[in-house]
């Protein structure tokens, strides 16, 4: 707190000229920061949009190139399947002379080699015949296992069940292929060879393609800075990933369903602790989806340089503006003020004859003119004004002596109690004890907040005295759980309500009445209810009472409410004063049926000292 007050004093001691300069500095800096922030936001949004459009076009081109590659592979398969010699060999029986088989195998090997010799992406090329023969190129360092039966393979079952002529299978480890070196993950292309005359299938071309075909296509896109690409099929299986361990696994992400549904577009999502721009494109030929993800922070790396230069530019502009324009404006304001200060100092020394020459009609000129008028009036008043007497600070003793001293009454009741006990008049003794306790409770200093138990004991002392007066006219019931007696209340708020019930409800009704004092806790509130089955309150009088509690009634109307209205309004005002406007007193009544008065207080446990007020056991 001391440091804050010291800073405040220092700011107040700064000259007006410097305050104006500082104000212009802060203002210009604030404006430039806002402009810079807006420009930065616009720039980042523009870059994000441009990169998104650029990557969308890149992905579209990559998909197009993959489609072109697959179309080229399909054309290769069509050329071989349509070859007359190939058709003739595939339709031959398995049982034929060995020389004929060797000749056919050499022909098929050369035929396959002529097709694949310019392609590096083909890891295996096999032609399966229904007669059980398998043909491949001798130039490839791989072969099919001898126990491999293609009619039992997964791809054959899929083609038959789905009635397909061609089939693309996702990347997998081809265990049926026997080759040299480290086994590679490949994807398979299968093409059915149909008899050109009958249209019936006579064999299949199966090509195992290296997944490097994807890598080559992506590298040709020349986007090394954004090389985080993933290729998925429509079953969310990863066909290509920069990290090969994820290939053939399921791609799991919160946005994958949205990507597969929308086919093409871009979205921004949070992955881990960073924001990522995700661009995607789906091929219409293969239904494969290429996804590229770029951390937003990488897009903005170049903007940080722009941000640095912008800050320097703002500081320089701010300094130039303040030094030129700010200083000029500051002097135009402070120069007349310095002149006014000079004449004020002369007035402090008693020179009221000299006046300020007014040179402008602005606020400072009007202030100078008013100061001149003030000097003239002071000069005239000094001649006429005399000192006045001091006001009396002592209150009249007669008013104090006219007041009844509660301490005197309390001591008198104690003497009456002793005399009643000595004379054996127990009723008078009990009344004196109860009344003395009421006085003691009322005059206790510094005890405006008391526990509920003390307020209830005070009510019981009061009721005991009234029972002596009214005999069996009324009964009183207390519905208070012992756990609630520890909560705090304002002193003397329940007894006035009980008194109101007695004199305005019970006393005016024929027959016996009942007064119920109940306390309960609802959430964070303590609810105190005083209910009687007396004569109740008429609608007009009830409205007047409620208006008085809201402060919507004139003073002369309040005086017409009798003691009832003033006492109730006093309780309501004290509650609101202590705890706030959301608490207070509420009245509900029906004429000839009874009245219920409810006090709402905050439920707070009392932490003060116990006054140890007790009532008679009655």
mmCIF file of N, CA and C in Angstrom, residues 307-317:
data_model
loop_
_atom_site.group_PDB
_atom_site.id
_atom_site.type_symbol
_atom_site.label_atom_id
_atom_site.label_comp_id
_atom_site.label_asym_id
_atom_site.label_seq_id
_atom_site.Cartn_x
_atom_site.Cartn_y
_atom_site.Cartn_z
ATOM 1 N N UNK A 307 6.930 -8.671 -37.108
ATOM 2 C CA UNK A 307 6.447 -8.163 -35.820
ATOM 3 C C UNK A 307 7.538 -7.355 -35.118
ATOM 4 N N UNK A 308 8.777 -7.850 -35.168
ATOM 5 C CA UNK A 308 9.905 -7.165 -34.534
ATOM 6 C C UNK A 308 10.133 -5.787 -35.180
ATOM 7 N N UNK A 309 10.141 -5.766 -36.507
ATOM 8 C CA UNK A 309 10.351 -4.491 -37.208
ATOM 9 C C UNK A 309 9.177 -3.534 -36.988
ATOM 10 N N UNK A 310 7.974 -4.090 -36.852
ATOM 11 C CA UNK A 310 6.805 -3.247 -36.611
ATOM 12 C C UNK A 310 6.909 -2.544 -35.263
ATOM 13 N N UNK A 311 7.379 -3.260 -34.244
ATOM 14 C CA UNK A 311 7.534 -2.667 -32.915
ATOM 15 C C UNK A 311 8.536 -1.514 -32.960
ATOM 16 N N UNK A 312 9.668 -1.746 -33.644
ATOM 17 C CA UNK A 312 10.679 -0.676 -33.768
ATOM 18 C C UNK A 312 10.086 0.533 -34.490
ATOM 19 N N UNK A 313 9.343 0.260 -35.564
ATOM 20 C CA UNK A 313 8.735 1.343 -36.332
ATOM 21 C C UNK A 313 7.745 2.136 -35.473
ATOM 22 N N UNK A 314 6.940 1.426 -34.657
ATOM 23 C CA UNK A 314 5.957 2.096 -33.812
ATOM 24 C C UNK A 314 6.648 2.995 -32.784
ATOM 25 N N UNK A 315 7.730 2.492 -32.194
ATOM 26 C CA UNK A 315 8.445 3.279 -31.186
ATOM 27 C C UNK A 315 9.003 4.554 -31.802
ATOM 28 N N UNK A 316 9.602 4.440 -32.996
ATOM 29 C CA UNK A 316 10.198 5.611 -33.662
ATOM 30 C C UNK A 316 9.113 6.633 -34.007
ATOM 31 N N UNK A 317 8.005 6.161 -34.587
ATOM 32 C CA UNK A 317 6.907 7.071 -34.935
ATOM 33 C C UNK A 317 6.352 7.756 -33.693
#
